[in-house]
Amino acid sequence: MSIIILAIESSCDETSAAILKDGRVLSNSIATQEVHKAFGGVVPELASRAHQQNIIPVVDEAIKTAGVAKEDLSAIAFTRGPGLLGALIVGTSFAKALSLGLNIPLIEVNHMQAHILAHFIEDPMPGFPFICLTVSGGHSQLVLVKDYLVMEVIGETRDDAAGEAFDKSAKLLGLDYPGGPLIDRYARQGDSQRFTFAKAKIPGYDYSFSGLKTSVLYFLRQQLQQDGDFIKNNIHDLAAGIQKTIVEMLTEKLVLAATDYGITDIAIAGGVSANSGLRQAIEDLAGQHQWRTFFPAFEYCTDNAAMIAMAGYYKYRQQEFVSLDIAPLARMPLI
Ligand code: KG4
Ligand code: ZN
């Protein structure tokens, strides 16, 4: 009999639902919340309300696009955490209610684990063990992936996530939220050597990005005193310099970990893995270090329910189900 999973993702500002049949994605519907743009960041209360409005239409669309009947579903997987609590509650409650109504099992999924399992949605797929650099708006982790559901965090950020570093720097440049993709776009035509920013020196495989925004802030303040149009006139080079700094911080630790652990299959996951500068830098390193590199398709890099369904599928095969008294977790360790 086929395994058909309905997955729900509502951890941040994307409401998403997907259907997976025997490990293959049949649909992946996403409603992106535009309401946060005006605020320069995700407003938790507004995110919860938007999830509440979007969840039924998004699930309905995912089921219709997949061409399955609700009665054919084997289980419902949902993001339990980490994320915004009010946002997670919407997806969790919906998943519970539907699982109760259809009398099918409920599967909890860790959002960060799902970002990594997005690598198993399409070919080519990494082989175990591999290292995954998971970089999103909320997390930056170096993960040693031993099996589908066996992962060890070997390094992580001590403060801001890489996506936050992009978004906060972008805000200082007067760019809209989320600024990461905009920095990426401007950086393509910029000279990354013109402006350099200090990189944090943290021992081991951990990261620290909070110093970058301060360094960008002080630099801009100084320049704006002499030229009020400094940002406008130098936006491409500024974006390129900021991107280069973040990318170098990320890749330096990645090289260190891969060398120490003797790993040659290298994957990146999370929203920041869509960054063209990061992809290029990892491709260049692959040549030097004989790595095989893996990047998910763009649609599976940022938040989506297809990756939640993938995690749900592996858990279903192990019969890892949860009871209806489960509660979402704003913080949730990877394992
Ligand atoms: O994984 P994700 O969609 O949501 C979280 O779980 O956080 O990641 C969102 C983050 C945002 O900070 C966004 O600016 C960043 O990913 N991002 C990018 C790019 N696309 C998305 N950062 C740099 N370059 C990009 N092309
Ligand atoms: Zn995410």
Coordinates of C-alpha atoms and ligand atoms in Angstrom, one line a residue:
M1 CA 0.0 0.0 0.0
S2 CA 1.2 3.5 -0.8
I3 CA 2.3 5.9 2.0
I4 CA 0.6 9.3 1.4
I5 CA 1.7 12.1 3.8
L6 CA 0.1 15.5 4.2
A7 CA 2.5 17.9 5.7
I8 CA 1.9 21.3 7.3
E9 CA 4.6 24.1 7.8
S10 CA 3.8 27.2 9.8
S11 CA 6.9 28.0 11.8
C12 CA 7.6 31.5 10.6
D13 CA 6.1 33.6 7.8
E14 CA 5.2 30.9 5.2
T15 CA 2.0 28.9 5.4
S16 CA 2.7 25.7 3.5
A17 CA 1.1 22.3 2.8
A18 CA 2.4 19.4 0.7
I19 CA 1.5 15.9 -0.3
L20 CA 4.1 13.2 -0.6
K21 CA 3.4 9.8 -2.1
D22 CA 5.9 7.1 -1.4
G23 CA 8.7 9.7 -1.1
R24 CA 7.7 11.7 -4.2
V25 CA 6.3 15.3 -3.9
L26 CA 2.9 15.5 -5.6
S27 CA 2.2 19.1 -4.4
N28 CA 3.8 21.9 -2.4
S29 CA 1.5 24.9 -1.8
I30 CA 3.0 28.0 -0.2
A31 CA 1.3 31.3 0.9
T32 CA 4.0 33.9 1.6
Q33 CA 3.0 36.6 4.1
E34 CA 3.6 40.0 2.6
V35 CA 2.2 41.8 5.6
H36 CA 5.7 41.9 7.3
K37 CA 7.4 43.9 4.6
A38 CA 6.3 47.3 6.0
F39 CA 7.8 46.4 9.4
G40 CA 11.3 45.4 8.4
G41 CA 11.0 42.0 10.0
V42 CA 8.4 39.2 10.9
V43 CA 5.8 40.5 13.4
P44 CA 4.9 37.3 15.4
E45 CA 1.3 38.3 16.1
L46 CA 0.6 39.2 12.5
A47 CA 2.2 35.9 11.4
S48 CA -0.1 33.9 13.6
R49 CA -3.2 35.7 12.2
A50 CA -2.1 35.2 8.6
H51 CA -1.5 31.5 9.2
Q52 CA -5.0 31.2 10.6
Q53 CA -6.4 32.8 7.4
N54 CA -4.2 30.9 5.0
I55 CA -4.1 27.4 6.4
I56 CA -7.3 26.0 5.1
P57 CA -7.0 27.4 1.5
V58 CA -3.3 26.2 1.4
V59 CA -4.1 22.6 2.5
D60 CA -7.1 22.5 0.2
E61 CA -4.9 23.5 -2.7
A62 CA -2.2 21.0 -1.9
I63 CA -4.8 18.2 -1.7
K64 CA -6.5 19.2 -5.0
T65 CA -3.2 19.7 -6.9
A66 CA -2.0 16.3 -5.8
G67 CA -5.2 14.7 -6.9
V68 CA -5.6 12.6 -3.8
A69 CA -8.6 12.2 -1.5
K70 CA -8.4 13.1 2.2
E71 CA -9.5 9.5 2.9
D72 CA -6.3 8.2 1.2
L73 CA -3.9 10.0 3.6
S74 CA -1.7 7.7 5.6
A75 CA -0.6 10.3 8.2
I76 CA -0.3 14.0 8.9
A77 CA 3.2 15.5 9.6
F78 CA 3.6 19.0 11.1
T79 CA 6.4 21.4 12.2
R80 CA 6.6 21.2 15.9
G81 CA 9.5 23.6 16.2
P82 CA 11.7 25.5 16.3
G83 CA 9.9 28.7 15.4
L84 CA 7.5 31.4 16.5
L85 CA 5.2 29.8 19.1
G86 CA 2.0 31.5 18.0
A87 CA 2.7 30.6 14.4
L88 CA 3.5 26.9 15.3
I89 CA 0.3 26.7 17.3
V90 CA -1.8 27.3 14.2
G91 CA -0.2 24.4 12.2
T92 CA -0.1 22.1 15.2
S93 CA -3.7 22.6 16.1
F94 CA -4.8 22.1 12.5
A95 CA -2.8 18.9 12.1
K96 CA -4.1 17.5 15.3
A97 CA -7.7 18.3 14.4
L98 CA -7.4 16.7 11.0
S99 CA -5.6 13.6 12.4
L100 CA -8.4 13.2 14.9
G101 CA -11.1 13.8 12.2
L102 CA -9.6 11.3 9.7
N103 CA -8.4 8.9 12.5
I104 CA -4.8 8.7 11.1
P105 CA -1.4 9.1 12.8
L106 CA 0.2 12.4 13.7
I107 CA 4.0 12.9 13.1
E108 CA 6.0 15.7 14.7
V109 CA 8.8 17.2 12.6
N110 CA 11.8 19.3 13.6
H111 CA 12.0 22.2 11.1
M112 CA 15.8 22.2 11.0
Q113 CA 16.0 18.4 10.4
A114 CA 13.5 18.9 7.6
H115 CA 15.6 21.6 5.9
I116 CA 18.4 18.9 5.7
L117 CA 16.0 16.2 4.5
A118 CA 15.0 18.5 1.6
H119 CA 18.1 17.0 0.0
F120 CA 16.2 13.7 -0.5
I121 CA 13.3 15.3 -2.4
E122 CA 15.2 15.1 -5.8
D123 CA 18.4 13.6 -7.3
P124 CA 21.3 14.0 -6.8
M125 CA 21.3 13.0 -3.1
P126 CA 24.2 13.1 -0.7
G127 CA 25.6 9.9 0.8
F128 CA 26.0 9.3 4.6
P129 CA 27.8 10.6 6.4
F130 CA 27.7 14.1 5.0
I131 CA 28.0 17.6 6.5
C132 CA 25.2 20.0 6.0
L133 CA 25.5 23.8 6.5
T134 CA 22.0 24.8 7.5
V135 CA 21.6 28.6 7.2
S136 CA 18.3 30.3 7.6
G137 CA 16.8 33.4 9.1
G138 CA 16.7 31.8 12.5
H139 CA 19.6 29.3 12.5
S140 CA 23.1 28.7 11.4
Q141 CA 24.4 25.2 12.1
L142 CA 27.0 22.8 10.8
V143 CA 25.4 19.3 11.1
L144 CA 27.1 15.9 10.7
V145 CA 24.3 13.8 9.1
K146 CA 24.8 10.1 9.8
D147 CA 21.5 8.8 8.6
Y148 CA 18.0 10.3 7.6
L149 CA 17.1 10.8 11.3
V150 CA 20.5 10.6 13.0
M151 CA 22.2 14.0 13.1
E152 CA 24.7 15.8 15.3
V153 CA 25.2 19.6 15.5
I154 CA 28.9 20.1 15.5
G155 CA 28.9 23.9 15.2
E156 CA 26.3 26.7 15.5
T157 CA 25.9 30.5 15.8
R158 CA 26.4 32.0 19.2
D159 CA 24.2 35.0 18.4
D160 CA 22.6 36.1 15.1
A161 CA 21.8 33.6 12.3
A162 CA 23.4 34.1 8.8
G163 CA 20.0 35.1 7.4
E164 CA 19.7 37.7 10.2
A165 CA 23.1 39.0 9.3
F166 CA 22.0 39.5 5.7
D167 CA 18.6 41.0 6.7
K168 CA 20.0 43.3 9.4
S169 CA 22.7 44.6 7.1
A170 CA 20.2 45.0 4.3
K171 CA 18.0 47.1 6.7
L172 CA 21.0 49.4 7.3
L173 CA 21.2 49.9 3.6
G174 CA 17.6 50.9 3.6
L175 CA 16.4 47.7 1.8
D176 CA 13.1 46.0 2.4
Y177 CA 12.6 42.8 4.5
P178 CA 13.8 40.1 3.8
G179 CA 16.9 41.8 2.6
G180 CA 19.0 38.6 1.9
P181 CA 17.8 38.1 -1.7
L182 CA 18.2 41.9 -2.4
I183 CA 21.8 41.9 -1.2
D184 CA 22.4 38.8 -3.4
R185 CA 20.9 40.7 -6.4
Y186 CA 22.9 43.9 -5.8
A187 CA 26.1 42.0 -5.1
R188 CA 26.1 40.4 -8.5
Q189 CA 27.1 43.7 -10.1
G190 CA 29.3 44.9 -7.2
D191 CA 33.0 44.9 -6.4
S192 CA 33.4 42.7 -3.3
Q193 CA 37.0 44.0 -2.6
R194 CA 36.1 47.7 -2.2
F195 CA 34.6 47.6 1.3
T196 CA 35.8 45.0 3.8
F197 CA 34.2 44.3 7.1
A198 CA 35.8 42.5 10.1
K199 CA 35.1 38.8 10.6
A200 CA 34.5 37.4 14.0
K201 CA 37.2 35.0 15.3
I202 CA 35.5 32.2 17.2
P203 CA 37.4 29.0 18.0
G204 CA 36.1 25.7 16.8
Y205 CA 33.1 25.3 14.4
D206 CA 30.9 27.9 16.0
Y207 CA 29.8 31.2 14.3
S208 CA 29.2 34.7 15.4
F209 CA 27.5 37.2 13.2
S210 CA 26.3 40.0 15.6
G211 CA 29.5 42.0 15.2
L212 CA 28.9 42.4 11.4
K213 CA 25.9 44.7 11.7
T214 CA 27.7 46.9 14.2
S215 CA 30.7 47.1 11.9
V216 CA 28.4 48.0 8.9
L217 CA 26.5 50.5 11.0
Y218 CA 29.6 52.4 12.1
F219 CA 31.1 52.4 8.6
L220 CA 27.9 53.7 7.1
R221 CA 27.5 56.4 9.8
Q222 CA 31.0 57.7 9.1
Q223 CA 30.6 57.7 5.3
L224 CA 27.2 59.3 5.4
Q225 CA 28.6 62.3 7.3
Q226 CA 30.7 63.2 4.3
D227 CA 28.2 62.0 1.5
G228 CA 24.5 61.9 2.2
D229 CA 24.1 59.7 -0.9
F230 CA 26.9 57.3 0.0
I231 CA 24.6 54.2 0.2
K232 CA 22.7 55.1 -3.0
N233 CA 25.9 55.6 -4.9
N234 CA 27.7 52.5 -3.6
I235 CA 24.8 50.0 -3.1
H236 CA 26.3 47.3 -5.4
D237 CA 29.7 47.4 -3.8
L238 CA 28.4 47.6 -0.3
A239 CA 26.1 44.5 -0.9
A240 CA 29.0 42.6 -2.5
G241 CA 31.3 43.4 0.5
I242 CA 28.7 42.4 3.1
Q243 CA 27.9 39.2 1.2
K244 CA 31.6 38.3 0.8
T245 CA 32.2 38.7 4.6
I246 CA 29.2 36.4 5.5
V247 CA 30.1 33.8 2.9
E248 CA 33.7 33.7 4.0
M249 CA 32.7 33.3 7.7
L250 CA 30.4 30.4 6.7
T251 CA 32.8 28.6 4.4
E252 CA 35.9 28.9 6.6
K253 CA 34.2 26.8 9.3
L254 CA 32.8 24.4 6.7
V255 CA 36.2 23.7 5.4
L256 CA 37.6 23.2 8.9
A257 CA 34.9 20.7 9.9
A258 CA 35.0 18.8 6.6
T259 CA 38.8 18.4 6.9
D260 CA 38.7 17.4 10.5
Y261 CA 35.9 14.8 10.0
G262 CA 37.3 13.6 6.7
I263 CA 33.9 14.3 4.9
T264 CA 33.7 14.9 1.2
D265 CA 29.9 15.0 0.7
I266 CA 28.9 18.6 1.5
A267 CA 25.3 20.0 1.5
I268 CA 23.8 23.3 2.2
A269 CA 20.2 23.9 3.3
G270 CA 17.9 26.7 4.6
G271 CA 16.9 30.0 3.1
V272 CA 20.4 31.4 2.8
S273 CA 21.5 28.4 0.7
A274 CA 19.7 30.2 -2.1
N275 CA 22.5 32.8 -2.1
S276 CA 24.4 32.8 -5.3
G277 CA 27.7 34.0 -3.7
L278 CA 27.6 31.1 -1.2
R279 CA 26.8 28.6 -3.9
Q280 CA 29.7 29.9 -6.0
A281 CA 32.1 29.8 -3.1
I282 CA 31.2 26.2 -2.2
E283 CA 31.5 25.2 -5.9
D284 CA 35.0 26.7 -5.9
L285 CA 36.0 25.0 -2.7
A286 CA 34.6 21.7 -4.1
G287 CA 37.3 21.8 -6.8
Q288 CA 40.1 22.4 -4.3
H289 CA 39.0 19.8 -1.8
Q290 CA 37.5 17.1 -4.1
W291 CA 34.0 17.5 -2.5
R292 CA 30.7 16.4 -4.0
T293 CA 28.3 19.3 -3.3
F294 CA 24.5 19.3 -3.0
F295 CA 22.2 22.2 -3.2
P296 CA 18.4 21.8 -3.0
A297 CA 16.2 23.4 -5.8
F298 CA 15.4 27.0 -4.9
E299 CA 11.8 26.1 -4.0
Y300 CA 13.0 23.7 -1.4
C301 CA 15.7 26.0 0.1
T302 CA 13.3 28.4 1.8
D303 CA 10.5 27.3 4.1
N304 CA 8.2 24.8 2.5
A305 CA 6.0 21.8 3.5
A306 CA 7.6 19.4 1.0
M307 CA 10.6 19.1 3.3
I308 CA 8.3 18.5 6.3
A309 CA 6.6 15.7 4.4
M310 CA 10.0 14.2 3.6
A311 CA 10.9 14.1 7.3
G312 CA 7.4 12.8 8.0
Y313 CA 7.9 10.0 5.5
Y314 CA 11.1 8.7 7.1
K315 CA 9.4 8.9 10.5
Y316 CA 6.3 7.1 9.2
R317 CA 8.5 4.2 8.0
Q318 CA 9.8 3.9 11.6
Q319 CA 6.2 4.3 13.0
E320 CA 7.3 7.3 15.0
F321 CA 3.9 8.8 15.8
V322 CA 2.9 11.3 18.5
S323 CA -0.3 11.6 20.6
L324 CA -2.8 14.4 20.5
D325 CA -1.5 16.1 23.6
I326 CA 1.7 17.2 21.8
A327 CA 2.6 20.9 22.1
P328 CA 4.7 23.0 19.8
L329 CA 8.2 24.1 20.9
A330 CA 9.7 27.5 20.1
R331 CA 13.1 26.0 20.8
M332 CA 13.7 22.5 19.7
P333 CA 17.0 20.8 19.7
L334 CA 17.8 18.9 16.4
I335 CA 17.8 15.5 18.0
Ligands
KG4_1 O1 14.8 29.0 5.8 P1 14.1 30.3 5.7 O2 13.1 30.5 4.5 O3 13.3 30.7 6.9 C1 13.7 30.4 8.2 O4 13.5 29.3 8.7 O5 14.3 31.3 8.8 O6 15.2 31.5 5.6 C2 14.9 32.8 5.4 C3 16.2 33.6 5.4 C4 16.0 35.1 5.4 O7 16.9 35.7 6.4 C5 16.4 35.5 4.0 O8 16.9 36.9 3.9 C6 17.4 34.5 3.6 O9 16.9 33.3 4.2 N1 17.6 34.4 2.2 C7 18.7 34.8 1.5 C8 18.5 34.5 0.2 N2 17.3 34.0 0.0 C9 16.7 33.9 1.3 N3 19.9 35.3 2.0 C10 20.8 35.6 1.1 N4 20.7 35.4 -0.2 C11 19.6 34.9 -0.7 N5 19.5 34.7 -2.0
ZN2 ZN 13.4 27.5 7.7

